[in-house]
PDB file of C-alpha atoms in Angstrom:
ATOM      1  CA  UNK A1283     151.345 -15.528 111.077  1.00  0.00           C
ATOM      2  CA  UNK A1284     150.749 -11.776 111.620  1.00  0.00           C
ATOM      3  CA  UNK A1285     151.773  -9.952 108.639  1.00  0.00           C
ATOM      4  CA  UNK A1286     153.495  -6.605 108.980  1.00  0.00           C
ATOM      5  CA  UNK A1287     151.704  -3.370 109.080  1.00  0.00           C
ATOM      6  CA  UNK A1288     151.169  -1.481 106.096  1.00  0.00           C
ATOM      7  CA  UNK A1289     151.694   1.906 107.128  1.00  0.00           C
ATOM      8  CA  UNK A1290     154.598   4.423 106.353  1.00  0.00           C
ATOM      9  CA  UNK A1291     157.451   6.190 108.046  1.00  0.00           C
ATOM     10  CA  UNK A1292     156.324   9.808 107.920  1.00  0.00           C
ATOM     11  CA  UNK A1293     158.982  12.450 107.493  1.00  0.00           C
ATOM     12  CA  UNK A1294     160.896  13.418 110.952  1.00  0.00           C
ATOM     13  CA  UNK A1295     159.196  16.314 113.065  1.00  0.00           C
ATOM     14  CA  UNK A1296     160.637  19.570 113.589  1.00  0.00           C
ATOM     15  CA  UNK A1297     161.634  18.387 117.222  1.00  0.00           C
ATOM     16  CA  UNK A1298     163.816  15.765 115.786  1.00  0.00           C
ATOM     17  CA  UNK A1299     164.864  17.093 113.089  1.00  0.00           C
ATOM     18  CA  UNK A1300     168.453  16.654 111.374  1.00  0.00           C
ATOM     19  CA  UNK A1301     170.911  19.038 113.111  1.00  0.00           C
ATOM     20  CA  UNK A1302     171.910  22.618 111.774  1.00  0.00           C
ATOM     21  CA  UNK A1303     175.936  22.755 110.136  1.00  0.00           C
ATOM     22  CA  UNK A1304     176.765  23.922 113.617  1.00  0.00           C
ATOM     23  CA  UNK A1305     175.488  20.923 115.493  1.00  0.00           C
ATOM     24  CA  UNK A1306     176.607  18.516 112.954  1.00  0.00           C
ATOM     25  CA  UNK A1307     180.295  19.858 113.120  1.00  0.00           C
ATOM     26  CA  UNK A1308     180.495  19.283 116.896  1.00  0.00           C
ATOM     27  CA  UNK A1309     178.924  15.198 115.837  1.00  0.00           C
ATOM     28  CA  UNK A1310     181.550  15.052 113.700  1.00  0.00           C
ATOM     29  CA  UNK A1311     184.229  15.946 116.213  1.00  0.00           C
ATOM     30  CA  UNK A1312     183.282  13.621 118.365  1.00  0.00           C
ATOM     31  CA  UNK A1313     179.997  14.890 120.285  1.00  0.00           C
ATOM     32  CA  UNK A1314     176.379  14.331 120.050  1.00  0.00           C
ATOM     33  CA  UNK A1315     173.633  16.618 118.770  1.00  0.00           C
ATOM     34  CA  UNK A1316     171.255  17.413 121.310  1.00  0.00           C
ATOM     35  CA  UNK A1317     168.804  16.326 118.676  1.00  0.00           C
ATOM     36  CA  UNK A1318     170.180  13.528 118.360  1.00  0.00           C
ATOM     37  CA  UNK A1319     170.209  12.752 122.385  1.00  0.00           C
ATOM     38  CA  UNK A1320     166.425  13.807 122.396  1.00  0.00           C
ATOM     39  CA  UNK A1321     165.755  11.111 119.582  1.00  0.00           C
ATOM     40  CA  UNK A1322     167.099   8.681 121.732  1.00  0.00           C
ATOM     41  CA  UNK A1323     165.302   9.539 125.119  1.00  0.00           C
ATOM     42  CA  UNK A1324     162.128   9.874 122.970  1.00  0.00           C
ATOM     43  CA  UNK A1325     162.586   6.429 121.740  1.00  0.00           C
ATOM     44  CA  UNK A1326     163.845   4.780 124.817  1.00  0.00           C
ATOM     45  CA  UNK A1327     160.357   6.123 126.432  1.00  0.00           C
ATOM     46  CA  UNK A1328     158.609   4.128 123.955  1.00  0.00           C
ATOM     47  CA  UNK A1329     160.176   1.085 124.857  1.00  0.00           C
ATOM     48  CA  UNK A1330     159.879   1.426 128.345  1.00  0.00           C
ATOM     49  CA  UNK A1331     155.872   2.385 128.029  1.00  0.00           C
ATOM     50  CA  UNK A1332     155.953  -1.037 125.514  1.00  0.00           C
ATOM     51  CA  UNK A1333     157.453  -2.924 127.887  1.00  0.00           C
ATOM     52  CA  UNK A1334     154.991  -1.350 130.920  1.00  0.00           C
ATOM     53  CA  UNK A1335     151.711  -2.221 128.753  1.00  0.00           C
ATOM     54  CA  UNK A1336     153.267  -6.155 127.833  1.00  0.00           C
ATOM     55  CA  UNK A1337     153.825  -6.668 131.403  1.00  0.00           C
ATOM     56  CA  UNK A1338     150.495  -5.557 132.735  1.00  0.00           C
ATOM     57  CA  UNK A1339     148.229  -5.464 129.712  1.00  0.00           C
ATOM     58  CA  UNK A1340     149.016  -8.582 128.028  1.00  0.00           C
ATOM     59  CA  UNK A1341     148.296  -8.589 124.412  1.00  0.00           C
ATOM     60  CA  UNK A1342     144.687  -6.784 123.982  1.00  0.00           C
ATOM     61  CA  UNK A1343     145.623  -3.037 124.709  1.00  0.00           C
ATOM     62  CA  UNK A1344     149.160  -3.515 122.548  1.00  0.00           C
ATOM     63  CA  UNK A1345     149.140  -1.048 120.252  1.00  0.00           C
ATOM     64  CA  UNK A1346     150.684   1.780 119.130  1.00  0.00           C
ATOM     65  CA  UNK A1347     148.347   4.465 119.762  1.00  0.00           C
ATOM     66  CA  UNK A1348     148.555   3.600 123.427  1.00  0.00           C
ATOM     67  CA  UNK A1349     152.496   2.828 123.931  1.00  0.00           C
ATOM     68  CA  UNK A1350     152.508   6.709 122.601  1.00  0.00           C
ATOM     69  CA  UNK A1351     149.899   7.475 125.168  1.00  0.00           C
ATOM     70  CA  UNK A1352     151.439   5.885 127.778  1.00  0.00           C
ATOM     71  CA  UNK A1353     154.933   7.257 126.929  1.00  0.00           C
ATOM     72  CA  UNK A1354     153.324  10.635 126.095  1.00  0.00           C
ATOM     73  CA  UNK A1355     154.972  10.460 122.754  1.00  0.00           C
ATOM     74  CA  UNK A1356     153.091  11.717 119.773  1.00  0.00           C
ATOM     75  CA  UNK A1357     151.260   9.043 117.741  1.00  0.00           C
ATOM     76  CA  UNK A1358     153.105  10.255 114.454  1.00  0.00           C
ATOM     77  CA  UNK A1359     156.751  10.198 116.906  1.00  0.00           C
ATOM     78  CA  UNK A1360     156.221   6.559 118.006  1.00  0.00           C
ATOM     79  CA  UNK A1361     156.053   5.793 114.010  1.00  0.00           C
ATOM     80  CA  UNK A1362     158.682   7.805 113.759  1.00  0.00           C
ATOM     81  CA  UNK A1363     160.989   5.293 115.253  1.00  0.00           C
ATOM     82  CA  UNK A1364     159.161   2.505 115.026  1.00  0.00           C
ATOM     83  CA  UNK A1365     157.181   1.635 111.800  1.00  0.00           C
ATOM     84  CA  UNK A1366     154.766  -0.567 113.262  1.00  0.00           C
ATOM     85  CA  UNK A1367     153.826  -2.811 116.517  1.00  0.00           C
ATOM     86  CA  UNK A1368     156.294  -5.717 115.647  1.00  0.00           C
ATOM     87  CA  UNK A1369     158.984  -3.100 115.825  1.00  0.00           C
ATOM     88  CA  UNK A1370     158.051  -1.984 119.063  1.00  0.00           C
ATOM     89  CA  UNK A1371     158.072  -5.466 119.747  1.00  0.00           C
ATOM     90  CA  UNK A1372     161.952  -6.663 118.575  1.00  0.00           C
ATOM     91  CA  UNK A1373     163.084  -3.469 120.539  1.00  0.00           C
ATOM     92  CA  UNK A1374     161.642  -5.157 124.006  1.00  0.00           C
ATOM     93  CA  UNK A1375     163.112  -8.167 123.404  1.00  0.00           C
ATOM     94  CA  UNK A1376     166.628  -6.845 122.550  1.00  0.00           C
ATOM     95  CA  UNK A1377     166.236  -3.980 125.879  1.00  0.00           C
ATOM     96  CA  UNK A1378     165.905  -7.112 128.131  1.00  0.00           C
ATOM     97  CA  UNK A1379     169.081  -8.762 126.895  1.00  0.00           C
ATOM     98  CA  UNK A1380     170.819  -7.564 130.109  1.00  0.00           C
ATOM     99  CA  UNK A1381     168.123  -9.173 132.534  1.00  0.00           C
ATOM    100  CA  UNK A1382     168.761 -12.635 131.524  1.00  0.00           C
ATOM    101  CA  UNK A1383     171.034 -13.345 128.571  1.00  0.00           C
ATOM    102  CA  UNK A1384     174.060 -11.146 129.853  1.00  0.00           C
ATOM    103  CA  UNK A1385     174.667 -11.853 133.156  1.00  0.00           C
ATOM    104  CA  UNK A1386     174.515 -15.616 132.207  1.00  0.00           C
ATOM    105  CA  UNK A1387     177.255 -14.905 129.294  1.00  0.00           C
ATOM    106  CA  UNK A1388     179.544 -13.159 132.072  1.00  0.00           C
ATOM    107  CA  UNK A1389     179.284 -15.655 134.759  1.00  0.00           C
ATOM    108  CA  UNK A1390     180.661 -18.267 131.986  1.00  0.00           C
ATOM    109  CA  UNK A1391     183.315 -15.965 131.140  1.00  0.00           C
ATOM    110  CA  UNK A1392     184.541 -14.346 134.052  1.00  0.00           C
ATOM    111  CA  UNK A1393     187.965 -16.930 135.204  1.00  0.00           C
ATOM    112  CA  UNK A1394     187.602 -20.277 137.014  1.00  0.00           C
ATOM    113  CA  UNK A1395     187.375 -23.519 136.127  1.00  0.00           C
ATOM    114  CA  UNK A1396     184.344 -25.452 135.152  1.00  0.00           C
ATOM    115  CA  UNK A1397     183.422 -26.233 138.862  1.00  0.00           C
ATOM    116  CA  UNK A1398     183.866 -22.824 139.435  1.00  0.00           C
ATOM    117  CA  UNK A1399     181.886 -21.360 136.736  1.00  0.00           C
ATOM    118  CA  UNK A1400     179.362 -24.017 136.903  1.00  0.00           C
ATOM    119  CA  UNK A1401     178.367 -22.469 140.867  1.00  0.00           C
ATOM    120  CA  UNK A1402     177.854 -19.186 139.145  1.00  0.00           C
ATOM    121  CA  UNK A1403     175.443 -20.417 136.712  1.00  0.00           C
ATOM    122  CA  UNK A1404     173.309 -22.016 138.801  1.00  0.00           C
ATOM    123  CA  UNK A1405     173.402 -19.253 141.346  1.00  0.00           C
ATOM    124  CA  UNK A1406     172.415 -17.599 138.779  1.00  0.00           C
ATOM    125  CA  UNK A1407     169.369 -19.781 137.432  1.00  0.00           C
ATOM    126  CA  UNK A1408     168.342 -20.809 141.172  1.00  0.00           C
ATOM    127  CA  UNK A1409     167.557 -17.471 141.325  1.00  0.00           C
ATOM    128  CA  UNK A1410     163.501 -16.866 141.281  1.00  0.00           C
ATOM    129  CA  UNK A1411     162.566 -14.876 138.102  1.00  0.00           C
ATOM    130  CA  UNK A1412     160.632 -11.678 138.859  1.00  0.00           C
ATOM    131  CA  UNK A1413     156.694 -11.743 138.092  1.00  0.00           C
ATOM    132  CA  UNK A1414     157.342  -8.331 135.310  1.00  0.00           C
ATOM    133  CA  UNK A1415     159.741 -10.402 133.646  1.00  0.00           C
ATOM    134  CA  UNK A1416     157.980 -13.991 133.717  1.00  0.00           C
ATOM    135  CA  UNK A1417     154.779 -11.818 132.382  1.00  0.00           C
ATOM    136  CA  UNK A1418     156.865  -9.807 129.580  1.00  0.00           C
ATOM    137  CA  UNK A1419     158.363 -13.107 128.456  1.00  0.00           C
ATOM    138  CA  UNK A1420     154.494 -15.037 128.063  1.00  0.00           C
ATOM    139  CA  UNK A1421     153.608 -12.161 126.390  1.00  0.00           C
ATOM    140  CA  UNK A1422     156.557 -12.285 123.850  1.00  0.00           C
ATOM    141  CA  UNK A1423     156.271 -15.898 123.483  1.00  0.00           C
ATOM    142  CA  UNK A1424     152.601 -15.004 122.275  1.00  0.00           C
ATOM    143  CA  UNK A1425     153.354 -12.760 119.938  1.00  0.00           C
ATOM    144  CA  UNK A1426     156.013 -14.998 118.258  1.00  0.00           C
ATOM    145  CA  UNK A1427     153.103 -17.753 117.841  1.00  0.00           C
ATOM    146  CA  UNK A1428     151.507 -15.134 115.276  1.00  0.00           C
ATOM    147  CA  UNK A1429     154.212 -12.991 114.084  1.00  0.00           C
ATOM    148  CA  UNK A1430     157.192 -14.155 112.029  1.00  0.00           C
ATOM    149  CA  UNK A1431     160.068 -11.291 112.604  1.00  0.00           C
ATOM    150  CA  UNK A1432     159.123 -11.709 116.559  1.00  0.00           C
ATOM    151  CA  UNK A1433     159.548 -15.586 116.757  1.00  0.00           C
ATOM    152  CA  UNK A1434     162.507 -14.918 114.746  1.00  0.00           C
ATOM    153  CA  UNK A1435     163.983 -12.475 116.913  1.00  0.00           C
ATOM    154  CA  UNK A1436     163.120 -14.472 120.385  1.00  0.00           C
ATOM    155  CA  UNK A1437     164.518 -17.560 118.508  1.00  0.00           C
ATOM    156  CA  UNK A1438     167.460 -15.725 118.292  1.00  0.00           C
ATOM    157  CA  UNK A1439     167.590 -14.790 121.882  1.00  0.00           C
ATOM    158  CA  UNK A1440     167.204 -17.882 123.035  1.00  0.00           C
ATOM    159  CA  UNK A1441     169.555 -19.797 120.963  1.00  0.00           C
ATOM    160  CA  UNK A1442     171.812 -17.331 122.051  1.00  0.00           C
ATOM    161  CA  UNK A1443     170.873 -18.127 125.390  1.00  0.00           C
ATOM    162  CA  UNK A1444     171.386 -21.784 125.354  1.00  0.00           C
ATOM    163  CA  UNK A1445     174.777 -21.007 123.900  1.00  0.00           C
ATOM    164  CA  UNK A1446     175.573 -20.097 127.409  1.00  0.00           C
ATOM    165  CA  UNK A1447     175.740 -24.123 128.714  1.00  0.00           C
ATOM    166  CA  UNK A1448     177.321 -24.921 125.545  1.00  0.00           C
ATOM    167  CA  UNK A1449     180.006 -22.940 126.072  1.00  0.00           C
ATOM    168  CA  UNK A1450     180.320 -23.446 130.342  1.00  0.00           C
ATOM    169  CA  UNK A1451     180.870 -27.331 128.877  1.00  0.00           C
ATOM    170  CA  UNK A1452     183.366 -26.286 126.167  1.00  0.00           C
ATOM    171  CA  UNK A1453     185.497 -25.211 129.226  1.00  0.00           C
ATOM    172  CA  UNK A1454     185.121 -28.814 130.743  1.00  0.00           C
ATOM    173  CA  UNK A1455     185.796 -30.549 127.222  1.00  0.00           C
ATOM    174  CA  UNK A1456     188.875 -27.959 127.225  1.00  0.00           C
ATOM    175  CA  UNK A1457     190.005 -29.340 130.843  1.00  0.00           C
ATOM    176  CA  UNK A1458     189.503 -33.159 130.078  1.00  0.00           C
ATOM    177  CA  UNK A1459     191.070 -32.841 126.770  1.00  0.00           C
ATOM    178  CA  UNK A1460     189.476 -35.884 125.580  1.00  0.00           C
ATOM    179  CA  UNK A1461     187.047 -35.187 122.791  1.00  0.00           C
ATOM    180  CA  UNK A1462     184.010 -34.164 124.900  1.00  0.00           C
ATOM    181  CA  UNK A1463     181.251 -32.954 122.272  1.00  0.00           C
ATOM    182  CA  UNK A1464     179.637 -29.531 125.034  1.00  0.00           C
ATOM    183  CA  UNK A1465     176.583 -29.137 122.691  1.00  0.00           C
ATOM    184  CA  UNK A1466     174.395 -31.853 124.019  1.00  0.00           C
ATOM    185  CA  UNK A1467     175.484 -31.391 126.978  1.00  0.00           C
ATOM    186  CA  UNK A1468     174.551 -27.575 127.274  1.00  0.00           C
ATOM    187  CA  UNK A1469     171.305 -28.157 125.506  1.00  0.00           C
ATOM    188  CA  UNK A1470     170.566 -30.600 127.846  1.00  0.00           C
ATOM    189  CA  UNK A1471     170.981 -28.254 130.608  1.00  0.00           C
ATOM    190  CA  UNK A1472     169.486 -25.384 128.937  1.00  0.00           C
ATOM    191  CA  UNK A1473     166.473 -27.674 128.007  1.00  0.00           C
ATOM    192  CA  UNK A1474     166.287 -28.101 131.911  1.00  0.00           C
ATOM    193  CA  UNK A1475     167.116 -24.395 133.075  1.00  0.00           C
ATOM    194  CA  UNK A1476     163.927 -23.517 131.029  1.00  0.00           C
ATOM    195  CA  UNK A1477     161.155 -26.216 132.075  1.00  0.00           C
ATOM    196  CA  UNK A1478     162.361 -25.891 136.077  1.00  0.00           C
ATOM    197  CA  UNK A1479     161.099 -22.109 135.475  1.00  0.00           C
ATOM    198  CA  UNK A1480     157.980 -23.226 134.448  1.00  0.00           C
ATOM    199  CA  UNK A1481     157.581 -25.145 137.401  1.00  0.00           C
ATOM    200  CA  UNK A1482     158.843 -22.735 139.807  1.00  0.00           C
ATOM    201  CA  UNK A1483     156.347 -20.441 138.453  1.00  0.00           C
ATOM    202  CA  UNK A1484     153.363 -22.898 139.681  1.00  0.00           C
ATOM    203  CA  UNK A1485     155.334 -24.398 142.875  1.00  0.00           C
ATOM    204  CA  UNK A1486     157.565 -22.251 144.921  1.00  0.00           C
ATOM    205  CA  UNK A1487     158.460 -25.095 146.909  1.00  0.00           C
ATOM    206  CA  UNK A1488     160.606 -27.216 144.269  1.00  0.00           C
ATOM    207  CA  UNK A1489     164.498 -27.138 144.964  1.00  0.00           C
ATOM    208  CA  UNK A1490     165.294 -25.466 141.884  1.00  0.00           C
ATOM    209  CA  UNK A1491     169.360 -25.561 143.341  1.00  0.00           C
ATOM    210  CA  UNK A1492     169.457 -28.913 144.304  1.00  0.00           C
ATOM    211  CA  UNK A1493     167.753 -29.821 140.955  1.00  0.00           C
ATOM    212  CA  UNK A1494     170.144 -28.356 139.292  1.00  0.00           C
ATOM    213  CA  UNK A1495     173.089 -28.889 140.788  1.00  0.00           C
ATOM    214  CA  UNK A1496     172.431 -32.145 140.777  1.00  0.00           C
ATOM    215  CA  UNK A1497     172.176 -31.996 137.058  1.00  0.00           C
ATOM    216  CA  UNK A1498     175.031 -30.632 136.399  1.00  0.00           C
ATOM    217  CA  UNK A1499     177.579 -32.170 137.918  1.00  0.00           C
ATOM    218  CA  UNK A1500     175.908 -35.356 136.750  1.00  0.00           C
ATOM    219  CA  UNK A1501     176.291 -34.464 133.285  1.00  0.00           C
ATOM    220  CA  UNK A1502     179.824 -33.809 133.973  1.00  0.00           C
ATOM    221  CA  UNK A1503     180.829 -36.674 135.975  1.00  0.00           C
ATOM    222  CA  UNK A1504     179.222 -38.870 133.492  1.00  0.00           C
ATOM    223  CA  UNK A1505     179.761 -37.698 130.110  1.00  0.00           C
ATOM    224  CA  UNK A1506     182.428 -39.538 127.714  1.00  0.00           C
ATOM    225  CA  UNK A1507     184.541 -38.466 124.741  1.00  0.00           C
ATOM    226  CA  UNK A1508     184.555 -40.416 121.576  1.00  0.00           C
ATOM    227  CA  UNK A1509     185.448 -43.848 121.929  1.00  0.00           C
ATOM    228  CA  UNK A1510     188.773 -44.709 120.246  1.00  0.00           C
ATOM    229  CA  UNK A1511     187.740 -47.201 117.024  1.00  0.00           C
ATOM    230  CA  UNK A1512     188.062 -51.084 117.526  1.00  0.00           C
ATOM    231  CA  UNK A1513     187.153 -50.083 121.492  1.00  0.00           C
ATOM    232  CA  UNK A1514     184.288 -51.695 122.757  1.00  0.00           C
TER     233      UNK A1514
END
């Protein structure tokens, strides 16, 4: 496994710098330093050049130096917020939360009953996953092969990810009322959801819908509660 990098936080530059008594009075009351806001713009920058050179780069022009360059951030800045690569790294993962994990969470959420909510997921899967994000995710799958905190991080996405079927089953164990365990069930599906991208990403002309659909509602129709004891 990669090991972390070995070089140090240096102090903050002038341009970043804490705010004056002035500027931290109004943060206190409620506002933001513009200091503050630049930090953040600086560092969302960063992510968006790391995310630019993973998508189009790959892995051999990853570093550092050249997310600054691309960003045109300051070498010493990018450390500034982010001590090393890896860092860089976890912050891509966790900006591109919304573009698959979130929108998955909501359409379990939002009201309806399991058939209900069950068409939004698969709307949702069924949809074809664009080439930037299929090529961010191989390279972050990559990096987690050699570096611990990344695979630990993605691991974490994902699980929270697969959560998602788990809990669109809870909703039908919560219906049936009779004992219906949702975990196998949604990893099952999840399991699914994931290799059908694979495929779709080498043959655009699998059903990923009907695949799915038919899954589903298979899973459903045919899953049991516990059997009562002494029942055959």
């Amino acid at each position: 496994m990669a090991t972390r990098a070995k070089d140090t936080r240096p102090p903050a530059p002038p341009a970043e710098s804490a705010p004056d008594t002035a500027e931290a009075g109004r943060t206190a009351r409620g506002g933001r330093s513009r200091s503050s806001a630049k930090g953040e713009q600086t560092r969302a920058r960063l992510i968006a050049a790391a995310r630019t050179l993973l998508t189009e780069d790959g892995l051999a022009r990853f570093t550092t130096r050249n997310v600054a360059a691309l960003g045109e951030v300051s070498h010493g800045m990018c450390h500034y917020h982010f001590q090393d690569r890896t860092d860089l790294i976890v912050a891509v993962i966790e900006d591109i939360r919304p573009e698959w994990i979130t929108p998955l969470e909501e359409a379990v959420q939002a009201p309806g009953d399991f058939a209900r909510r069950a068409d939004r997921v698969i709307e949702l899967l069924t949809r074809p996953e664009g080439v930037d994000l299929s090529r961010l995710h191989s390279s972050l799958h990559w990096f987690a092969l050699n570096d611990e905190r990344v695979r630990s991080s993605l691991e974490a996405e994902y699980r929270r990810w697969r959560g998602c079927f788990v809990d669109l089953f809870q909703v039908l164990a919560d219906e049936r009322g009779d004992g219906l365990d949702p975990v196998p069930l949604g990893e099952a599906v999840a399991a699914a959801a994931d290799g059908l991208a694979a495929v779709q990403s080498l043959d655009a002309q699998v059903d990923a819908e009907s695949v799915m659909r038919t899954l589903v509602h298979a899973l459903a129709a045919g899953a049991r509660g516990p059997r009562a004891p002494g029942r055959a």
